[in-house]
C-alpha cells in the first residue's frame, strides 16, 4: 500500500498537506453550497445537501487518488461513472416531457468541479462554479419568459 502524503516528510510538510486538504474541503463545500442553494430555492429534488456531498465526495476521492503511485486517474474516472448512474436516476421521461435532465447534468458538473478542486485547480473550479450558477439562474429566466409568451398566445 503506497504511503500517504500525511505519513511522509517532516512536520512542516505534513502541516502544509493538511492545510491544503482543509482548503480543498472548504472550497468544495462552499461551491456545492452556492449551487445547491439555487437548486433548493427552485424546489429541485437534488438540492443543497446533494450538491455539497457530490462536490465534497469528488474532491476527497480525488485527493486520495493522488496518493496512489500507479494510476490515480482510475479512481477519479470512477467518479464520473458513479455520478452518471446517480444522474440517470434523476431523469424521468413522461410522454413528451423529460424531467431531471438539468439536475443530472448539474450533478455531473459538480463532480467535475470536485475533481478540479482535488487536483488543485482552484481557479478552474471557482470559475466553473459561478458559470454553473449563472446558467441555472439565466436558464430559469429564459424558461419563465417562454411560459409568459405561451400564456400571451393563448
JSON list of C-alpha atoms in Angstrom, two decimals:
[
{"chain": "A", "resi": 1, "resn": "UNK", "atom": "CA", "xyz": [0.00, 0.00, 0.00]},
{"chain": "A", "resi": 2, "resn": "UNK", "atom": "CA", "xyz": [1.50, 3.36, -1.00]},
{"chain": "A", "resi": 3, "resn": "UNK", "atom": "CA", "xyz": [2.36, 5.80, 1.69]},
{"chain": "A", "resi": 4, "resn": "UNK", "atom": "CA", "xyz": [0.09, 8.81, 2.09]},
{"chain": "A", "resi": 5, "resn": "UNK", "atom": "CA", "xyz": [1.44, 12.35, 1.89]},
{"chain": "A", "resi": 6, "resn": "UNK", "atom": "CA", "xyz": [0.43, 12.65, 5.53]},
{"chain": "A", "resi": 7, "resn": "UNK", "atom": "CA", "xyz": [2.78, 9.86, 6.59]},
{"chain": "A", "resi": 8, "resn": "UNK", "atom": "CA", "xyz": [5.90, 11.11, 4.83]},
{"chain": "A", "resi": 9, "resn": "UNK", "atom": "CA", "xyz": [8.11, 14.14, 5.34]},
{"chain": "A", "resi": 10, "resn": "UNK", "atom": "CA", "xyz": [8.93, 16.48, 8.14]},
{"chain": "A", "resi": 11, "resn": "UNK", "atom": "CA", "xyz": [6.34, 18.14, 10.35]},
{"chain": "A", "resi": 12, "resn": "UNK", "atom": "CA", "xyz": [6.20, 21.25, 8.17]},
{"chain": "A", "resi": 13, "resn": "UNK", "atom": "CA", "xyz": [5.42, 19.23, 5.00]},
{"chain": "A", "resi": 14, "resn": "UNK", "atom": "CA", "xyz": [2.69, 17.32, 6.81]},
{"chain": "A", "resi": 15, "resn": "UNK", "atom": "CA", "xyz": [1.14, 20.55, 8.08]},
{"chain": "A", "resi": 16, "resn": "UNK", "atom": "CA", "xyz": [1.17, 22.08, 4.57]},
{"chain": "A", "resi": 17, "resn": "UNK", "atom": "CA", "xyz": [-0.55, 18.97, 3.17]},
{"chain": "A", "resi": 18, "resn": "UNK", "atom": "CA", "xyz": [-3.18, 19.03, 5.90]},
{"chain": "A", "resi": 19, "resn": "UNK", "atom": "CA", "xyz": [-3.85, 22.75, 5.35]},
{"chain": "A", "resi": 20, "resn": "UNK", "atom": "CA", "xyz": [-4.11, 22.17, 1.58]},
{"chain": "A", "resi": 21, "resn": "UNK", "atom": "CA", "xyz": [-6.63, 19.38, 2.14]},
{"chain": "A", "resi": 22, "resn": "UNK", "atom": "CA", "xyz": [-8.65, 21.57, 4.52]},
{"chain": "A", "resi": 23, "resn": "UNK", "atom": "CA", "xyz": [-8.68, 24.37, 1.93]},
{"chain": "A", "resi": 24, "resn": "UNK", "atom": "CA", "xyz": [-9.90, 21.91, -0.72]},
{"chain": "A", "resi": 25, "resn": "UNK", "atom": "CA", "xyz": [-12.67, 20.62, 1.55]},
{"chain": "A", "resi": 26, "resn": "UNK", "atom": "CA", "xyz": [-13.82, 24.15, 2.44]},
{"chain": "A", "resi": 27, "resn": "UNK", "atom": "CA", "xyz": [-13.85, 25.20, -1.23]},
{"chain": "A", "resi": 28, "resn": "UNK", "atom": "CA", "xyz": [-15.80, 22.06, -2.21]},
{"chain": "A", "resi": 29, "resn": "UNK", "atom": "CA", "xyz": [-18.40, 22.70, 0.48]},
{"chain": "A", "resi": 30, "resn": "UNK", "atom": "CA", "xyz": [-18.67, 26.39, -0.50]},
{"chain": "A", "resi": 31, "resn": "UNK", "atom": "CA", "xyz": [-19.15, 25.74, -4.22]},
{"chain": "A", "resi": 32, "resn": "UNK", "atom": "CA", "xyz": [-21.58, 22.89, -3.53]},
{"chain": "A", "resi": 33, "resn": "UNK", "atom": "CA", "xyz": [-23.41, 25.22, -1.16]},
{"chain": "A", "resi": 34, "resn": "UNK", "atom": "CA", "xyz": [-23.89, 28.12, -3.58]},
{"chain": "A", "resi": 35, "resn": "UNK", "atom": "CA", "xyz": [-25.13, 25.91, -6.40]},
{"chain": "A", "resi": 36, "resn": "UNK", "atom": "CA", "xyz": [-27.15, 23.73, -4.03]},
{"chain": "A", "resi": 37, "resn": "UNK", "atom": "CA", "xyz": [-28.88, 26.79, -2.55]},
{"chain": "A", "resi": 38, "resn": "UNK", "atom": "CA", "xyz": [-30.07, 27.81, -6.00]},
{"chain": "A", "resi": 39, "resn": "UNK", "atom": "CA", "xyz": [-31.43, 24.31, -6.65]},
{"chain": "A", "resi": 40, "resn": "UNK", "atom": "CA", "xyz": [-33.03, 24.19, -3.21]},
{"chain": "A", "resi": 41, "resn": "UNK", "atom": "CA", "xyz": [-34.68, 27.57, -3.83]},
{"chain": "A", "resi": 42, "resn": "UNK", "atom": "CA", "xyz": [-36.03, 26.21, -7.10]},
{"chain": "A", "resi": 43, "resn": "UNK", "atom": "CA", "xyz": [-37.52, 23.22, -5.24]},
{"chain": "A", "resi": 44, "resn": "UNK", "atom": "CA", "xyz": [-35.46, 20.67, -7.15]},
{"chain": "A", "resi": 45, "resn": "UNK", "atom": "CA", "xyz": [-35.03, 17.16, -5.70]},
{"chain": "A", "resi": 46, "resn": "UNK", "atom": "CA", "xyz": [-31.23, 17.42, -5.74]},
{"chain": "A", "resi": 47, "resn": "UNK", "atom": "CA", "xyz": [-30.72, 20.44, -3.54]},
{"chain": "A", "resi": 48, "resn": "UNK", "atom": "CA", "xyz": [-28.29, 21.77, -1.01]},
{"chain": "A", "resi": 49, "resn": "UNK", "atom": "CA", "xyz": [-27.13, 18.56, 0.67]},
{"chain": "A", "resi": 50, "resn": "UNK", "atom": "CA", "xyz": [-26.84, 16.61, -2.58]},
{"chain": "A", "resi": 51, "resn": "UNK", "atom": "CA", "xyz": [-24.70, 19.26, -4.27]},
{"chain": "A", "resi": 52, "resn": "UNK", "atom": "CA", "xyz": [-22.44, 19.68, -1.26]},
{"chain": "A", "resi": 53, "resn": "UNK", "atom": "CA", "xyz": [-22.00, 15.91, -0.91]},
{"chain": "A", "resi": 54, "resn": "UNK", "atom": "CA", "xyz": [-21.30, 15.34, -4.63]},
{"chain": "A", "resi": 55, "resn": "UNK", "atom": "CA", "xyz": [-18.71, 18.11, -4.75]},
{"chain": "A", "resi": 56, "resn": "UNK", "atom": "CA", "xyz": [-17.13, 17.12, -1.43]},
{"chain": "A", "resi": 57, "resn": "UNK", "atom": "CA", "xyz": [-17.08, 13.41, -2.27]},
{"chain": "A", "resi": 58, "resn": "UNK", "atom": "CA", "xyz": [-15.46, 14.04, -5.64]},
{"chain": "A", "resi": 59, "resn": "UNK", "atom": "CA", "xyz": [-12.85, 16.25, -4.01]},
{"chain": "A", "resi": 60, "resn": "UNK", "atom": "CA", "xyz": [-11.96, 13.72, -1.31]},
{"chain": "A", "resi": 61, "resn": "UNK", "atom": "CA", "xyz": [-11.81, 10.79, -3.75]},
{"chain": "A", "resi": 62, "resn": "UNK", "atom": "CA", "xyz": [-9.50, 12.84, -5.99]},
{"chain": "A", "resi": 63, "resn": "UNK", "atom": "CA", "xyz": [-7.25, 13.83, -3.08]},
{"chain": "A", "resi": 64, "resn": "UNK", "atom": "CA", "xyz": [-6.98, 10.19, -2.02]},
{"chain": "A", "resi": 65, "resn": "UNK", "atom": "CA", "xyz": [-6.40, 9.01, -5.60]},
{"chain": "A", "resi": 66, "resn": "UNK", "atom": "CA", "xyz": [-3.38, 11.33, -5.90]},
{"chain": "A", "resi": 67, "resn": "UNK", "atom": "CA", "xyz": [-1.60, 9.33, -3.20]},
{"chain": "A", "resi": 68, "resn": "UNK", "atom": "CA", "xyz": [-1.57, 6.25, -5.44]},
{"chain": "A", "resi": 69, "resn": "UNK", "atom": "CA", "xyz": [1.68, 5.89, -7.31]},
{"chain": "A", "resi": 70, "resn": "UNK", "atom": "CA", "xyz": [0.37, 3.75, -10.16]},
{"chain": "A", "resi": 71, "resn": "UNK", "atom": "CA", "xyz": [-2.84, 5.13, -11.67]},
{"chain": "A", "resi": 72, "resn": "UNK", "atom": "CA", "xyz": [-4.50, 7.99, -9.84]},
{"chain": "A", "resi": 73, "resn": "UNK", "atom": "CA", "xyz": [-6.76, 8.76, -12.82]},
{"chain": "A", "resi": 74, "resn": "UNK", "atom": "CA", "xyz": [-8.52, 5.42, -12.48]},
{"chain": "A", "resi": 75, "resn": "UNK", "atom": "CA", "xyz": [-10.16, 6.27, -9.17]},
{"chain": "A", "resi": 76, "resn": "UNK", "atom": "CA", "xyz": [-11.10, 9.75, -10.36]},
{"chain": "A", "resi": 77, "resn": "UNK", "atom": "CA", "xyz": [-12.68, 8.28, -13.50]},
{"chain": "A", "resi": 78, "resn": "UNK", "atom": "CA", "xyz": [-14.96, 6.13, -11.37]},
{"chain": "A", "resi": 79, "resn": "UNK", "atom": "CA", "xyz": [-16.44, 9.36, -10.00]},
{"chain": "A", "resi": 80, "resn": "UNK", "atom": "CA", "xyz": [-17.81, 10.17, -13.45]},
{"chain": "A", "resi": 81, "resn": "UNK", "atom": "CA", "xyz": [-19.26, 6.67, -13.83]},
{"chain": "A", "resi": 82, "resn": "UNK", "atom": "CA", "xyz": [-20.88, 6.80, -10.40]},
{"chain": "A", "resi": 83, "resn": "UNK", "atom": "CA", "xyz": [-22.36, 10.23, -10.95]},
{"chain": "A", "resi": 84, "resn": "UNK", "atom": "CA", "xyz": [-23.64, 9.10, -14.34]},
{"chain": "A", "resi": 85, "resn": "UNK", "atom": "CA", "xyz": [-25.51, 6.34, -12.54]},
{"chain": "A", "resi": 86, "resn": "UNK", "atom": "CA", "xyz": [-26.91, 8.76, -9.95]},
{"chain": "A", "resi": 87, "resn": "UNK", "atom": "CA", "xyz": [-27.82, 11.26, -12.67]},
{"chain": "A", "resi": 88, "resn": "UNK", "atom": "CA", "xyz": [-29.64, 8.60, -14.68]},
{"chain": "A", "resi": 89, "resn": "UNK", "atom": "CA", "xyz": [-31.82, 8.01, -11.64]},
{"chain": "A", "resi": 90, "resn": "UNK", "atom": "CA", "xyz": [-32.87, 11.66, -11.60]},
{"chain": "A", "resi": 91, "resn": "UNK", "atom": "CA", "xyz": [-34.16, 11.65, -15.19]},
{"chain": "A", "resi": 92, "resn": "UNK", "atom": "CA", "xyz": [-37.83, 10.85, -15.65]},
{"chain": "A", "resi": 93, "resn": "UNK", "atom": "CA", "xyz": [-39.47, 10.59, -19.08]},
{"chain": "A", "resi": 94, "resn": "UNK", "atom": "CA", "xyz": [-43.20, 11.20, -19.10]},
{"chain": "A", "resi": 95, "resn": "UNK", "atom": "CA", "xyz": [-44.67, 11.26, -22.59]},
{"chain": "A", "resi": 96, "resn": "UNK", "atom": "CA", "xyz": [-43.00, 14.09, -24.47]},
{"chain": "A", "resi": 97, "resn": "UNK", "atom": "CA", "xyz": [-41.66, 15.64, -21.27]},
{"chain": "A", "resi": 98, "resn": "UNK", "atom": "CA", "xyz": [-38.27, 14.84, -19.80]},
{"chain": "A", "resi": 99, "resn": "UNK", "atom": "CA", "xyz": [-37.78, 15.88, -16.21]},
{"chain": "A", "resi": 100, "resn": "UNK", "atom": "CA", "xyz": [-34.47, 15.93, -14.34]},
{"chain": "A", "resi": 101, "resn": "UNK", "atom": "CA", "xyz": [-32.05, 16.32, -17.23]},
{"chain": "A", "resi": 102, "resn": "UNK", "atom": "CA", "xyz": [-30.68, 19.61, -15.88]},
{"chain": "A", "resi": 103, "resn": "UNK", "atom": "CA", "xyz": [-30.31, 18.04, -12.43]},
{"chain": "A", "resi": 104, "resn": "UNK", "atom": "CA", "xyz": [-28.33, 15.13, -13.89]},
{"chain": "A", "resi": 105, "resn": "UNK", "atom": "CA", "xyz": [-26.08, 17.46, -15.89]},
{"chain": "A", "resi": 106, "resn": "UNK", "atom": "CA", "xyz": [-25.63, 19.68, -12.87]},
{"chain": "A", "resi": 107, "resn": "UNK", "atom": "CA", "xyz": [-24.52, 16.78, -10.67]},
{"chain": "A", "resi": 108, "resn": "UNK", "atom": "CA", "xyz": [-22.01, 15.75, -13.35]},
{"chain": "A", "resi": 109, "resn": "UNK", "atom": "CA", "xyz": [-20.56, 19.27, -13.49]},
{"chain": "A", "resi": 110, "resn": "UNK", "atom": "CA", "xyz": [-20.40, 19.47, -9.68]},
{"chain": "A", "resi": 111, "resn": "UNK", "atom": "CA", "xyz": [-18.43, 16.22, -9.62]},
{"chain": "A", "resi": 112, "resn": "UNK", "atom": "CA", "xyz": [-16.05, 17.69, -12.21]},
{"chain": "A", "resi": 113, "resn": "UNK", "atom": "CA", "xyz": [-15.68, 20.77, -10.00]},
{"chain": "A", "resi": 114, "resn": "UNK", "atom": "CA", "xyz": [-14.83, 18.46, -7.10]},
{"chain": "A", "resi": 115, "resn": "UNK", "atom": "CA", "xyz": [-12.18, 16.72, -9.20]},
{"chain": "A", "resi": 116, "resn": "UNK", "atom": "CA", "xyz": [-10.71, 20.09, -10.20]},
{"chain": "A", "resi": 117, "resn": "UNK", "atom": "CA", "xyz": [-10.53, 21.13, -6.55]},
{"chain": "A", "resi": 118, "resn": "UNK", "atom": "CA", "xyz": [-8.95, 17.80, -5.62]},
{"chain": "A", "resi": 119, "resn": "UNK", "atom": "CA", "xyz": [-6.09, 18.28, -8.08]},
{"chain": "A", "resi": 120, "resn": "UNK", "atom": "CA", "xyz": [-5.58, 21.89, -7.02]},
{"chain": "A", "resi": 121, "resn": "UNK", "atom": "CA", "xyz": [-7.17, 23.67, -9.97]},
{"chain": "A", "resi": 122, "resn": "UNK", "atom": "CA", "xyz": [-8.87, 26.23, -7.74]},
{"chain": "A", "resi": 123, "resn": "UNK", "atom": "CA", "xyz": [-9.41, 28.95, -10.35]},
{"chain": "A", "resi": 124, "resn": "UNK", "atom": "CA", "xyz": [-10.97, 26.45, -12.77]},
{"chain": "A", "resi": 125, "resn": "UNK", "atom": "CA", "xyz": [-13.28, 25.15, -10.04]},
{"chain": "A", "resi": 126, "resn": "UNK", "atom": "CA", "xyz": [-14.36, 28.62, -8.86]},
{"chain": "A", "resi": 127, "resn": "UNK", "atom": "CA", "xyz": [-14.97, 29.96, -12.36]},
{"chain": "A", "resi": 128, "resn": "UNK", "atom": "CA", "xyz": [-16.89, 26.83, -13.34]},
{"chain": "A", "resi": 129, "resn": "UNK", "atom": "CA", "xyz": [-18.98, 27.01, -10.16]},
{"chain": "A", "resi": 130, "resn": "UNK", "atom": "CA", "xyz": [-20.04, 30.57, -10.90]},
{"chain": "A", "resi": 131, "resn": "UNK", "atom": "CA", "xyz": [-20.71, 29.75, -14.57]},
{"chain": "A", "resi": 132, "resn": "UNK", "atom": "CA", "xyz": [-22.99, 26.90, -13.43]},
{"chain": "A", "resi": 133, "resn": "UNK", "atom": "CA", "xyz": [-24.81, 29.31, -11.15]},
{"chain": "A", "resi": 134, "resn": "UNK", "atom": "CA", "xyz": [-25.24, 31.83, -13.99]},
{"chain": "A", "resi": 135, "resn": "UNK", "atom": "CA", "xyz": [-26.53, 29.14, -16.35]},
{"chain": "A", "resi": 136, "resn": "UNK", "atom": "CA", "xyz": [-29.07, 27.96, -13.78]},
{"chain": "A", "resi": 137, "resn": "UNK", "atom": "CA", "xyz": [-30.28, 31.48, -12.93]},
{"chain": "A", "resi": 138, "resn": "UNK", "atom": "CA", "xyz": [-30.48, 32.72, -16.52]},
{"chain": "A", "resi": 139, "resn": "UNK", "atom": "CA", "xyz": [-31.96, 29.42, -17.66]},
{"chain": "A", "resi": 140, "resn": "UNK", "atom": "CA", "xyz": [-34.77, 29.93, -15.17]},
{"chain": "A", "resi": 141, "resn": "UNK", "atom": "CA", "xyz": [-35.38, 33.45, -16.52]},
{"chain": "A", "resi": 142, "resn": "UNK", "atom": "CA", "xyz": [-35.50, 32.10, -20.08]},
{"chain": "A", "resi": 143, "resn": "UNK", "atom": "CA", "xyz": [-37.92, 29.35, -19.06]},
{"chain": "A", "resi": 144, "resn": "UNK", "atom": "CA", "xyz": [-40.22, 31.86, -17.32]},
{"chain": "A", "resi": 145, "resn": "UNK", "atom": "CA", "xyz": [-40.14, 34.06, -20.42]},
{"chain": "A", "resi": 146, "resn": "UNK", "atom": "CA", "xyz": [-41.21, 31.12, -22.62]},
{"chain": "A", "resi": 147, "resn": "UNK", "atom": "CA", "xyz": [-44.11, 30.36, -20.27]},
{"chain": "A", "resi": 148, "resn": "UNK", "atom": "CA", "xyz": [-45.21, 34.02, -20.32]},
{"chain": "A", "resi": 149, "resn": "UNK", "atom": "CA", "xyz": [-45.06, 34.08, -24.13]},
{"chain": "A", "resi": 150, "resn": "UNK", "atom": "CA", "xyz": [-47.18, 30.90, -24.32]},
{"chain": "A", "resi": 151, "resn": "UNK", "atom": "CA", "xyz": [-49.77, 32.44, -21.98]},
{"chain": "A", "resi": 152, "resn": "UNK", "atom": "CA", "xyz": [-49.96, 35.57, -24.13]},
{"chain": "A", "resi": 153, "resn": "UNK", "atom": "CA", "xyz": [-50.58, 33.49, -27.26]},
{"chain": "A", "resi": 154, "resn": "UNK", "atom": "CA", "xyz": [-53.46, 31.66, -25.59]}
]
